[in-house]
Amino acid sequence: MTTEQNQTQSQAQPQNLTDGMRIVVQALKKNGIDTIFGVVGIPVTDLARHAQEEGIRYIGFRHEQSAGNAAAIAGYLTKKPGICLTVSAPGFLNGITALANATTNGFPMIQISGSSDRAIIDLQQGDYEEMDQMNIAKPFCKAAYRINKPEDVATGIARAIRAATSGRPGGVYLDLTTAMLAATMDQDEADKTLFTVVDPAPASIPSAASVDQALSLIASAKSPLIILGKGAAYAQADDTIKAFIEKTGIPFLPMSMAKGLLPDDHPQSAAAARGFVMKGADVVILIGARLNWLLGHGKGKHWNPAVKFVQLDIEPKEFDSNRPIDAPVAGDIVSSMQAFVDGLAKHQIKVDPSWMDAINKDKAVNAQKMEAKLASTAEPMNFFNALKAVRDVLDKQRDYYLVNEGANTLDDTRNVINMYEPRKRLDCGTWGVMGIGMGFALGAAITTGKQVVSIHGDSAFGFSGMEVETMCRFKLPITVVVFNNGGIYKGDSPNLSGGTDPSPTTLMPDAHYEKIIEAFGGTSYYAETPAELTKALTEAIASKKPCMIDVKIDPSVGLESGHIGNLNPSTALKS
Ligand code: ADP
Ligand code: MG
């Protein structure tokens, strides 16, 4: 239906009627939702139009997965659910990857999707974009709901908001039937159904006994270690976490997205001595971090065999998931960390300086090794001399968001680029997944209005590259940096048949990714040397405009699977 036809039709309706999609917009507004990320089409186009008309910002993407990733990262940054709007069937499915990723990472997000005629779907009679969406969504999210009647809209939105943000945050699927979107109801009656959710994510106070038990264990430690995860970053308990760490003198290790919660150059950071502290710690305090694959499941050769664990988490089911937890503290991190700081009056915790001295020795050795790699004069550049150029520019900036995806590009950037402020590093997260890059970059820029530097491997960039158009359309201050070594992991792998087809991991080393942005009026740069990269990145950031830099990296450098080659079943055969 064209807008004109639509207007004619709505003019014909009596003044005091409203419809399902308008009530959805009102219910979102009533709950402080100010942005929707999505891709429109049947049956949600007018929902997006009404949202925009009502002052909700609508950010139209080129693919639902990126819209969903933008919503998820908006949720992570704000503690309010990010909203992703999708059309039925294929659009819905495209969004599901992002919804599942949000759930896995604990980011609050709601995917709102239009769906086709229930009666036809249920009898499988072949509707336009027929799909039993709600049931398909269920295993990929925390909760899934469907709104069938306009009078239930406010309740449905409230349930979605609570499910997304309370307890461990995650993704929620909200199904809006075409019939409900079109159904009319008296405006005054509809207004009466609207309400604002009171205290959507209630505090969860840890028991005094659990805090006592944890602090006693920590007080008995000789070589304690704090591991900060993105749950701690999400909680926004920045000051209490800092107070506890500095008052006790316990060294800390940030997980990737927790980098910057305390600055990476903090004297108690053990980031550059990761292996050493994991092997040496006798009591580990996990603050919003899970003992999943990223921490070797808390057992095995990387850990001290006698290590004991304290774990602070909002999700009690998490405890003992990979190994016994000696002192579980169930609660939200704001409340739990406050209880820990208060508990210091009773429990004397002061770390023996010899532990930090040993850590500092290991840090110094590793820092020296790293500086030697960064001092490389290789041309074409490798990851390290390229990243040194990037680091030297970014170290002068603090007020920017860093998005990062890739394999080697991810691992090496995480190790080289220091973060100084909380929640400024946004990356592949729990799954180690590619394809989040442009969605996260756009989500961060829209949500915060700040500069974003988005560093992608050439393969990773490909998954969301078309969003360069979105970034130019919305004139966002994002600099996209593509580390182009011409392949997945690296660009010079052979075709084992000896034939002329490129190998499975080969992409185009001579590609000029920066040219993509020229199609949309953005600024492009190409860098073959550290000096060119320094100049390009400095100019790009200063312009506060959409920019892209293709960084030529030697196709022969790059580890298979980056730092996680051990997870790749092929690696054993090859070596
Ligand atoms: P990382 O990958 O950085 O180690 P994870 O995503 O594995 O972090 O772990 C984050 C943990 O934080 C999850 O177990 C989650 O339940 C928990 N969490 C998230 N938000 C909060 C909160 N507000 N309070 C307490 N724990 C939280
Ligand atoms: Mg590559």
Coordinates of C-alpha atoms and ligand atoms in Angstrom, one line a residue:
M1 CA 0.0 0.0 0.0
T2 CA 1.4 3.4 -0.9
T3 CA 1.6 6.2 1.8
E4 CA -1.1 8.1 -0.1
Q5 CA -3.5 5.2 -0.1
N6 CA -2.8 4.7 3.5
Q7 CA -3.4 8.3 4.4
T8 CA -6.7 8.3 2.5
Q9 CA -7.7 5.2 4.4
S10 CA -6.8 6.5 7.8
Q11 CA -8.6 9.8 7.1
A12 CA -11.7 7.8 6.4
Q13 CA -11.5 6.2 9.9
P14 CA -13.3 7.8 12.8
Q15 CA -11.0 10.1 14.8
N16 CA -11.1 8.2 18.1
L17 CA -9.7 4.9 16.8
T18 CA -6.2 3.8 17.0
D19 CA -4.5 0.6 15.8
G20 CA -2.1 -2.1 17.0
M21 CA 1.0 -0.6 15.5
R22 CA 0.4 2.8 16.9
I23 CA -0.2 1.3 20.4
V24 CA 3.2 -0.5 20.0
V25 CA 4.9 2.8 19.4
Q26 CA 3.1 4.4 22.4
A27 CA 4.1 1.6 24.7
L28 CA 7.7 1.7 23.6
K29 CA 7.8 5.5 24.1
K30 CA 6.2 5.2 27.5
N31 CA 9.1 2.9 28.5
G32 CA 11.8 5.3 27.4
I33 CA 12.7 3.5 24.1
D34 CA 14.2 6.3 22.0
T35 CA 15.8 4.3 19.1
I36 CA 14.8 1.4 16.8
F37 CA 17.3 -0.4 14.6
G38 CA 15.8 -2.4 11.8
V39 CA 14.9 -3.2 8.2
V40 CA 11.4 -2.5 7.1
G41 CA 8.9 -4.3 4.7
I42 CA 5.6 -6.1 5.1
P43 CA 4.1 -5.9 7.7
V44 CA 6.2 -3.4 9.8
T45 CA 6.9 -0.5 7.5
D46 CA 4.2 1.8 8.9
L47 CA 5.2 0.8 12.5
A48 CA 8.6 2.4 11.7
R49 CA 7.0 5.4 10.1
H50 CA 4.8 6.0 13.1
A51 CA 7.8 5.5 15.5
Q52 CA 9.7 8.2 13.6
E53 CA 6.7 10.5 13.6
E54 CA 6.4 10.1 17.3
G55 CA 10.1 11.0 17.9
I56 CA 11.6 7.6 18.2
R57 CA 14.8 7.5 16.2
Y58 CA 14.6 4.9 13.4
I59 CA 17.9 3.6 12.0
G60 CA 17.3 1.6 8.8
F61 CA 20.0 -1.0 8.1
R62 CA 20.8 -3.1 5.0
H63 CA 20.7 -6.4 6.8
E64 CA 18.8 -7.5 9.9
Q65 CA 21.9 -9.2 11.5
S66 CA 23.7 -5.8 11.7
A67 CA 20.5 -4.1 12.9
G68 CA 20.3 -6.8 15.6
N69 CA 23.9 -6.4 16.6
A70 CA 23.5 -2.6 16.8
A71 CA 20.5 -3.1 19.1
A72 CA 22.4 -5.6 21.2
I73 CA 25.4 -3.3 21.8
A74 CA 23.0 -0.4 22.5
G75 CA 21.6 -2.6 25.2
Y76 CA 25.0 -3.4 26.6
L77 CA 26.0 0.3 26.7
T78 CA 22.8 1.6 28.3
K79 CA 21.3 -1.3 30.3
K80 CA 18.0 -0.6 28.5
P81 CA 16.9 -3.2 25.9
G82 CA 18.0 -2.3 22.3
I83 CA 15.2 -2.8 19.8
C84 CA 15.6 -4.5 16.5
L85 CA 12.6 -4.5 14.1
T86 CA 12.4 -7.1 11.4
V87 CA 9.9 -8.3 8.8
S88 CA 8.5 -11.8 8.7
A89 CA 10.3 -15.1 7.8
P90 CA 13.6 -14.3 6.1
G91 CA 14.1 -10.9 7.8
F92 CA 13.1 -12.5 11.1
L93 CA 15.7 -15.3 10.6
N94 CA 18.4 -12.9 9.6
G95 CA 17.9 -11.1 12.9
I96 CA 18.0 -14.4 14.9
T97 CA 21.8 -14.7 14.7
A98 CA 22.1 -11.4 16.4
L99 CA 19.4 -12.3 19.0
A100 CA 21.2 -15.5 19.8
N101 CA 24.5 -13.7 20.1
A102 CA 23.0 -11.1 22.4
T103 CA 21.6 -13.9 24.6
T104 CA 24.9 -15.7 24.7
N105 CA 26.7 -12.5 25.7
G106 CA 24.1 -11.3 28.2
F107 CA 23.2 -8.1 26.2
P108 CA 19.6 -6.9 26.7
M109 CA 17.8 -6.8 23.3
I110 CA 14.3 -7.2 21.9
Q111 CA 13.7 -8.4 18.4
I112 CA 10.3 -7.3 17.4
S113 CA 9.1 -9.0 14.2
G114 CA 6.0 -8.9 12.2
S115 CA 4.5 -12.2 11.3
S116 CA 2.0 -13.5 8.8
D117 CA -1.6 -14.9 9.3
R118 CA -1.7 -17.3 12.2
A119 CA -4.5 -19.4 10.8
I120 CA -2.7 -20.0 7.5
I121 CA 0.6 -20.6 9.3
D122 CA -0.9 -23.2 11.6
L123 CA -2.4 -25.1 8.8
Q124 CA 0.7 -24.7 6.7
Q125 CA -1.4 -23.4 3.8
G126 CA 1.4 -21.3 2.2
D127 CA 1.1 -17.7 3.3
Y128 CA 3.4 -14.9 2.1
E129 CA 6.5 -15.3 4.2
E130 CA 4.9 -18.1 6.2
M131 CA 6.8 -19.2 9.3
D132 CA 6.0 -20.2 12.9
Q133 CA 8.4 -17.5 14.1
M134 CA 7.8 -17.5 17.8
N135 CA 8.4 -21.2 18.2
I136 CA 11.5 -21.1 16.0
A137 CA 12.9 -18.2 18.1
K138 CA 12.5 -19.9 21.5
P139 CA 15.8 -21.8 21.6
F140 CA 17.7 -18.7 20.6
C141 CA 16.5 -16.3 23.2
K142 CA 15.7 -15.8 26.9
A143 CA 12.0 -15.5 26.3
A144 CA 9.6 -15.3 23.4
Y145 CA 6.1 -13.8 23.4
R146 CA 3.4 -13.1 20.9
I147 CA 0.9 -10.2 21.0
N148 CA -2.4 -11.2 19.4
K149 CA -4.6 -8.4 20.5
P150 CA -4.1 -4.6 20.6
E151 CA -5.3 -4.4 24.2
D152 CA -2.4 -6.7 25.2
V153 CA 0.4 -4.6 23.6
A154 CA 1.4 -2.8 26.8
T155 CA 1.6 -6.0 28.7
G156 CA 3.6 -7.7 25.9
I157 CA 6.1 -4.9 25.8
A158 CA 6.4 -4.9 29.6
R159 CA 7.1 -8.6 29.6
A160 CA 9.7 -8.2 26.9
I161 CA 11.5 -5.4 28.7
R162 CA 11.6 -7.3 32.0
A163 CA 12.8 -10.5 30.4
A164 CA 15.6 -8.7 28.5
T165 CA 16.9 -6.7 31.4
S166 CA 16.3 -8.5 34.7
G167 CA 18.6 -11.2 36.0
R168 CA 21.2 -12.1 33.5
P169 CA 20.3 -9.9 30.5
G170 CA 19.7 -11.4 27.1
G171 CA 17.6 -11.4 23.9
V172 CA 13.9 -11.5 23.8
Y173 CA 11.7 -12.3 20.8
L174 CA 8.4 -10.4 20.5
D175 CA 6.0 -11.5 17.7
L176 CA 3.5 -9.1 16.4
T177 CA 0.9 -10.6 14.1
T178 CA -0.2 -8.8 11.0
A179 CA -3.8 -9.0 12.3
M180 CA -2.8 -7.4 15.6
L181 CA -0.9 -4.6 13.9
A182 CA -3.9 -3.7 11.8
A183 CA -6.6 -4.2 14.5
T184 CA -8.3 -1.1 15.6
M185 CA -9.4 0.0 19.1
D186 CA -10.8 3.1 20.7
Q187 CA -8.0 5.5 21.4
D188 CA -9.1 6.3 25.0
E189 CA -9.4 2.6 25.8
A190 CA -5.9 2.0 24.3
D191 CA -4.4 4.9 26.3
K192 CA -5.7 3.3 29.5
T193 CA -3.8 0.1 28.8
L194 CA -0.4 1.9 28.6
F195 CA 2.0 1.9 31.5
T196 CA 5.6 2.3 32.4
V197 CA 7.4 -0.7 33.8
V198 CA 8.4 0.0 37.4
D199 CA 11.9 -1.1 38.3
P200 CA 12.5 -3.4 35.3
A201 CA 15.8 -4.9 36.6
P202 CA 15.4 -5.0 40.4
A203 CA 18.5 -5.1 42.5
S204 CA 19.5 -8.6 43.6
I205 CA 21.2 -8.3 47.0
P206 CA 23.7 -11.0 47.9
S207 CA 23.3 -12.7 51.3
A208 CA 25.5 -11.5 54.1
A209 CA 26.7 -15.0 54.7
S210 CA 27.9 -15.5 51.1
V211 CA 29.8 -12.2 51.2
D212 CA 31.4 -13.1 54.5
Q213 CA 32.4 -16.5 53.2
A214 CA 33.9 -15.0 50.1
L215 CA 35.9 -12.3 52.0
S216 CA 37.2 -14.8 54.4
L217 CA 38.5 -17.0 51.6
I218 CA 40.1 -13.9 49.9
A219 CA 41.7 -12.9 53.2
S220 CA 43.4 -16.3 53.5
A221 CA 44.9 -16.0 50.0
K222 CA 48.6 -15.4 49.3
S223 CA 48.3 -14.7 45.6
P224 CA 44.7 -13.6 44.9
L225 CA 43.6 -12.5 41.5
I226 CA 40.5 -10.6 40.3
I227 CA 39.1 -11.4 36.8
L228 CA 36.8 -8.7 35.5
G229 CA 34.3 -9.8 32.8
K230 CA 31.8 -7.9 30.7
G231 CA 29.1 -8.6 33.2
A232 CA 31.1 -6.3 35.5
A233 CA 31.4 -3.7 32.8
Y234 CA 27.7 -4.0 32.0
A235 CA 26.7 -3.5 35.6
Q236 CA 28.2 0.1 35.7
A237 CA 29.6 -0.5 39.2
D238 CA 32.8 1.2 38.0
D239 CA 33.6 3.2 41.2
T240 CA 33.0 0.3 43.7
I241 CA 35.0 -2.1 41.7
K242 CA 37.9 0.3 41.5
A243 CA 37.6 1.0 45.3
F244 CA 37.7 -2.7 46.1
I245 CA 40.7 -3.4 43.9
E246 CA 42.7 -0.4 45.1
K247 CA 41.9 -0.8 48.8
T248 CA 42.9 -4.5 48.7
G249 CA 45.8 -4.3 46.3
I250 CA 44.6 -7.4 44.5
P251 CA 45.9 -7.6 40.9
F252 CA 43.2 -7.8 38.2
L253 CA 42.9 -9.4 34.8
P254 CA 40.3 -7.9 32.4
M255 CA 38.4 -10.1 30.0
S256 CA 38.4 -8.6 26.5
M257 CA 35.3 -6.3 26.8
A258 CA 36.2 -5.5 30.4
K259 CA 39.4 -3.8 29.3
G260 CA 39.3 -0.2 30.4
L261 CA 37.0 -0.9 33.4
L262 CA 40.1 0.1 35.2
P263 CA 42.7 1.6 32.8
D264 CA 45.0 -0.9 31.1
D265 CA 48.0 1.1 32.4
H266 CA 46.8 0.7 36.1
P267 CA 49.7 -0.5 38.3
Q268 CA 47.6 -3.5 39.4
S269 CA 46.7 -4.7 35.9
A270 CA 48.0 -8.2 35.3
A271 CA 46.9 -8.2 31.6
A272 CA 50.4 -8.5 30.3
A273 CA 51.1 -11.4 32.7
R274 CA 48.0 -13.4 32.0
G275 CA 49.6 -16.9 31.8
F276 CA 51.7 -16.2 34.9
V277 CA 48.8 -15.1 37.1
M278 CA 46.5 -17.9 36.0
K279 CA 49.2 -20.4 37.0
G280 CA 50.1 -18.6 40.2
A281 CA 46.8 -17.4 41.7
D282 CA 45.6 -19.4 44.7
V283 CA 42.2 -17.6 45.0
V284 CA 40.5 -16.2 41.9
I285 CA 37.6 -13.8 42.2
L286 CA 35.4 -13.8 39.1
I287 CA 33.4 -10.6 38.8
G288 CA 30.8 -11.0 36.0
A289 CA 33.0 -13.4 34.1
R290 CA 32.1 -17.0 33.2
L291 CA 34.5 -19.9 33.4
N292 CA 33.9 -20.8 29.7
W293 CA 36.4 -21.6 26.9
L294 CA 37.9 -18.2 27.2
L295 CA 39.3 -19.1 30.6
G296 CA 40.1 -22.7 29.8
H297 CA 37.0 -23.8 31.8
G298 CA 38.8 -22.9 35.0
K299 CA 40.9 -26.1 35.0
G300 CA 43.7 -27.8 33.2
K301 CA 47.3 -26.9 32.5
H302 CA 46.7 -23.1 32.5
W303 CA 45.6 -23.0 36.2
N304 CA 47.2 -23.6 39.5
P305 CA 45.8 -27.1 40.5
A306 CA 45.1 -25.9 44.0
V307 CA 43.2 -22.7 43.0
K308 CA 40.0 -21.8 44.7
F309 CA 37.2 -19.7 43.2
V310 CA 35.0 -16.9 44.4
Q311 CA 32.3 -16.0 41.8
L312 CA 30.1 -12.9 41.7
D313 CA 27.2 -13.4 39.3
I314 CA 23.6 -12.5 39.0
E315 CA 22.7 -16.0 37.6
P316 CA 23.0 -18.6 40.4
K317 CA 22.8 -21.4 37.8
E318 CA 26.2 -20.3 36.5
F319 CA 28.0 -21.5 39.6
D320 CA 29.8 -24.9 39.3
S321 CA 29.0 -25.0 35.6
N322 CA 32.6 -25.9 34.8
R323 CA 34.2 -26.7 38.1
P324 CA 33.3 -26.3 41.8
I325 CA 33.0 -22.7 43.0
D326 CA 34.2 -22.4 46.6
A327 CA 32.5 -19.1 47.4
P328 CA 29.5 -18.3 45.2
V329 CA 28.0 -14.8 45.6
A330 CA 24.6 -14.5 43.9
G331 CA 23.6 -10.9 43.3
D332 CA 23.9 -8.0 41.0
I333 CA 27.4 -6.6 40.8
V334 CA 26.4 -3.1 42.0
S335 CA 25.0 -4.6 45.2
S336 CA 27.6 -7.3 45.6
M337 CA 30.6 -5.0 45.1
Q338 CA 29.1 -2.5 47.6
A339 CA 28.8 -5.4 50.1
F340 CA 32.5 -6.3 49.4
V341 CA 33.7 -2.8 49.9
D342 CA 31.6 -2.5 53.1
G343 CA 32.9 -5.9 54.3
L344 CA 36.5 -4.7 54.2
A345 CA 35.9 -3.0 57.6
K346 CA 35.6 -6.5 59.1
H347 CA 38.0 -8.5 56.9
Q348 CA 41.6 -7.5 56.7
I349 CA 42.6 -7.9 53.1
K350 CA 46.0 -6.6 52.1
V351 CA 48.0 -8.4 49.4
D352 CA 51.6 -9.3 50.1
P353 CA 53.7 -7.0 47.8
S354 CA 55.9 -9.9 46.7
W355 CA 53.0 -11.2 44.6
M356 CA 52.7 -8.0 42.7
D357 CA 56.5 -7.8 42.4
A358 CA 56.6 -11.2 40.7
I359 CA 53.8 -10.1 38.4
N360 CA 55.6 -6.9 37.5
K361 CA 58.7 -8.9 36.6
D362 CA 56.7 -11.1 34.2
K363 CA 54.9 -8.0 32.8
A364 CA 58.2 -6.3 32.1
V365 CA 59.6 -9.4 30.2
N366 CA 56.4 -9.6 28.1
A367 CA 56.3 -5.9 27.5
Q368 CA 59.8 -6.0 26.1
K369 CA 58.9 -8.9 23.8
M370 CA 55.9 -7.0 22.6
E371 CA 57.9 -3.8 22.0
A372 CA 60.3 -5.8 19.9
K373 CA 57.5 -7.1 17.7
L374 CA 56.0 -3.6 17.4
A375 CA 59.4 -2.2 16.3
S376 CA 59.3 -4.3 13.2
T377 CA 60.1 -2.4 10.0
A378 CA 58.6 -5.0 7.7
E379 CA 57.1 -3.9 4.4
P380 CA 54.4 -4.8 3.5
M381 CA 53.4 -4.3 7.1
N382 CA 52.6 -7.1 9.5
F383 CA 49.9 -6.9 12.2
F384 CA 52.4 -5.5 14.7
N385 CA 54.0 -2.5 13.0
A386 CA 50.6 -1.6 11.6
L387 CA 49.1 -1.8 15.1
K388 CA 51.9 0.3 16.6
A389 CA 50.9 3.1 14.2
V390 CA 47.3 2.7 15.3
R391 CA 48.2 2.6 19.0
D392 CA 50.3 5.7 18.8
V393 CA 47.3 7.7 17.3
L394 CA 44.7 6.1 19.6
D395 CA 46.7 6.5 22.8
K396 CA 46.2 10.3 22.5
Q397 CA 42.4 9.8 22.2
R398 CA 40.4 8.6 25.2
D399 CA 36.9 9.5 24.2
Y400 CA 36.2 7.0 21.5
Y401 CA 34.8 3.5 21.1
L402 CA 36.9 0.7 19.7
V403 CA 35.1 -2.0 17.8
N404 CA 37.2 -5.0 16.8
E405 CA 36.6 -8.3 14.9
G406 CA 38.7 -10.8 13.1
A407 CA 41.1 -13.5 14.0
N408 CA 44.7 -12.2 14.1
T409 CA 43.2 -8.7 13.8
L410 CA 41.2 -9.4 17.0
D411 CA 43.9 -11.0 19.0
D412 CA 46.7 -8.6 18.2
T413 CA 44.6 -5.5 18.5
R414 CA 43.3 -6.6 21.9
N415 CA 46.9 -7.1 23.1
V416 CA 48.3 -3.9 21.6
I417 CA 45.6 -1.2 22.0
N418 CA 45.2 -0.1 25.6
M419 CA 41.8 0.9 26.8
Y420 CA 41.4 3.6 29.5
E421 CA 37.7 3.9 30.0
P422 CA 34.9 1.4 30.8
R423 CA 32.7 -0.2 28.1
K424 CA 34.8 1.4 25.3
R425 CA 36.0 -1.9 23.7
L426 CA 33.3 -3.8 21.8
D427 CA 34.3 -7.1 20.2
C428 CA 33.5 -10.7 19.1
G429 CA 32.5 -11.6 22.7
T430 CA 31.6 -15.0 24.1
W431 CA 31.2 -16.8 20.8
G432 CA 34.3 -15.2 19.2
V433 CA 32.0 -14.5 16.3
M434 CA 32.7 -12.6 13.1
G435 CA 30.1 -10.2 11.6
I436 CA 29.3 -8.1 14.6
G437 CA 31.6 -5.3 13.4
M438 CA 29.6 -2.8 11.5
G439 CA 26.5 -3.4 13.6
F440 CA 28.4 -2.7 16.8
A441 CA 30.1 0.4 15.3
L442 CA 26.8 1.9 14.2
G443 CA 25.0 0.9 17.4
A444 CA 27.8 2.6 19.5
A445 CA 27.9 5.7 17.3
I446 CA 24.1 6.2 17.4
T447 CA 23.8 5.5 21.1
T448 CA 26.7 7.6 22.3
G449 CA 27.2 10.2 19.6
K450 CA 30.9 9.6 20.0
Q451 CA 33.8 8.8 17.6
V452 CA 34.1 5.1 16.8
V453 CA 37.2 3.4 15.4
S454 CA 36.2 0.0 14.0
I455 CA 39.1 -2.4 13.2
H456 CA 38.2 -5.4 11.1
G457 CA 40.1 -8.2 9.5
D458 CA 39.3 -8.3 5.7
S459 CA 37.3 -11.5 6.0
A460 CA 35.4 -10.3 9.1
F461 CA 34.5 -7.0 7.4
G462 CA 32.9 -8.9 4.6
F463 CA 30.0 -10.1 6.8
S464 CA 28.6 -6.6 7.4
G465 CA 30.4 -4.4 4.8
M466 CA 27.2 -3.1 3.2
E467 CA 26.4 -1.2 6.3
V468 CA 29.0 1.4 5.1
E469 CA 26.1 2.8 3.2
T470 CA 24.1 3.1 6.5
M471 CA 27.0 4.8 8.2
C472 CA 27.3 7.3 5.4
R473 CA 23.5 7.8 5.2
F474 CA 23.4 8.8 8.9
K475 CA 26.7 10.7 8.6
L476 CA 28.3 8.9 11.6
P477 CA 31.7 9.6 13.0
I478 CA 33.1 6.1 12.4
T479 CA 36.5 5.3 10.9
V480 CA 36.4 1.7 9.5
V481 CA 39.9 0.2 9.4
V482 CA 40.3 -3.0 7.3
F483 CA 43.5 -5.0 7.9
N484 CA 43.8 -6.6 4.5
N485 CA 46.0 -9.6 4.4
G486 CA 43.9 -11.1 1.6
G487 CA 42.3 -14.0 3.4
I488 CA 40.8 -15.8 6.3
Y489 CA 43.7 -16.0 8.7
K490 CA 46.1 -15.2 5.8
G491 CA 46.1 -14.7 2.1
D492 CA 48.8 -17.0 0.6
S493 CA 47.5 -20.5 1.3
P494 CA 47.8 -22.9 -1.6
N495 CA 45.0 -24.7 -3.5
L496 CA 45.9 -28.3 -2.5
S497 CA 44.8 -29.7 -5.9
G498 CA 47.3 -27.5 -7.6
G499 CA 44.4 -25.9 -9.6
T500 CA 43.8 -22.3 -10.3
D501 CA 40.8 -21.7 -8.0
P502 CA 41.7 -19.6 -4.9
S503 CA 42.1 -21.7 -1.8
P504 CA 39.3 -21.9 0.8
T505 CA 40.9 -19.2 2.9
T506 CA 42.0 -16.9 0.1
L507 CA 40.4 -13.5 -0.5
M508 CA 41.8 -10.7 -2.6
P509 CA 45.0 -9.2 -1.2
D510 CA 45.0 -6.4 -3.8
A511 CA 41.4 -5.5 -3.0
H512 CA 40.9 -1.8 -2.2
Y513 CA 38.2 -2.0 0.5
E514 CA 38.4 1.8 1.0
K515 CA 36.9 2.3 -2.4
I516 CA 33.5 1.0 -1.1
I517 CA 32.9 4.2 0.9
E518 CA 33.5 6.4 -2.2
A519 CA 30.3 5.1 -3.6
F520 CA 28.5 6.7 -0.7
G521 CA 30.4 10.0 -0.5
G522 CA 32.6 9.1 2.5
T523 CA 36.4 9.6 2.7
S524 CA 38.8 6.8 1.7
Y525 CA 42.4 6.2 2.6
Y526 CA 44.9 3.5 1.6
A527 CA 48.0 2.8 3.7
E528 CA 51.0 0.7 2.8
T529 CA 53.4 2.0 5.5
P530 CA 53.1 2.9 9.2
A531 CA 53.6 6.6 8.3
E532 CA 50.7 6.5 5.8
L533 CA 48.5 4.8 8.4
T534 CA 49.3 7.3 11.1
K535 CA 48.4 10.2 8.8
A536 CA 45.2 8.5 7.5
L537 CA 43.9 7.6 11.0
T538 CA 44.7 11.0 12.4
E539 CA 42.9 12.8 9.6
A540 CA 40.0 10.4 9.6
I541 CA 39.3 10.8 13.3
A542 CA 39.8 14.6 13.2
S543 CA 37.2 14.8 10.4
K544 CA 34.4 13.3 12.6
K545 CA 33.0 11.9 9.3
P546 CA 32.5 8.5 7.8
C547 CA 35.9 7.3 6.7
M548 CA 37.5 4.0 5.6
I549 CA 41.2 3.0 5.6
D550 CA 42.4 -0.1 3.8
V551 CA 45.7 -1.2 5.5
K552 CA 47.8 -3.4 3.3
I553 CA 49.1 -6.3 5.4
D554 CA 51.6 -9.0 4.2
P555 CA 49.4 -11.9 2.9
S556 CA 51.9 -14.3 4.3
V557 CA 51.4 -13.2 7.9
G558 CA 48.6 -14.4 10.2
L559 CA 48.2 -17.5 12.3
E560 CA 45.6 -20.1 11.3
S561 CA 42.6 -19.4 13.6
G562 CA 44.6 -16.6 15.4
H563 CA 45.3 -17.4 19.0
I564 CA 42.8 -20.3 19.1
G565 CA 44.5 -22.7 16.6
N566 CA 44.2 -25.4 19.3
L567 CA 40.4 -25.4 18.7
N568 CA 40.9 -26.1 15.0
P569 CA 40.8 -29.8 14.3
S570 CA 42.9 -29.4 11.2
T571 CA 45.9 -27.9 12.9
A572 CA 47.1 -31.1 14.4
L573 CA 47.4 -32.8 11.0
K574 CA 49.2 -29.9 9.4
S575 CA 52.0 -29.5 12.0
Ligands
ADP1 P1 33.4 -12.3 29.8 O1 33.3 -12.9 28.5 O2 33.9 -10.9 29.8 O3 34.2 -13.2 30.8 P2 30.9 -13.3 30.4 O4 29.9 -12.9 29.4 O5 31.4 -14.7 30.2 O6 32.0 -12.3 30.5 O7 30.2 -13.3 31.8 C1 29.4 -12.3 32.3 C2 28.7 -12.8 33.5 O8 28.2 -11.6 34.1 C3 27.5 -13.7 33.2 O9 27.6 -14.9 33.9 C4 26.3 -12.8 33.7 O10 25.3 -13.6 34.3 C5 26.9 -11.9 34.7 N1 26.3 -10.6 34.8 C6 25.8 -9.8 33.8 N2 25.2 -8.7 34.3 C7 25.4 -8.8 35.6 C8 25.1 -8.0 36.7 N3 24.5 -6.8 36.6 N4 25.4 -8.4 38.0 C9 26.0 -9.6 38.2 N5 26.4 -10.4 37.2 C10 26.1 -10.0 35.9
MG2 MG 42.6 -11.5 7.0

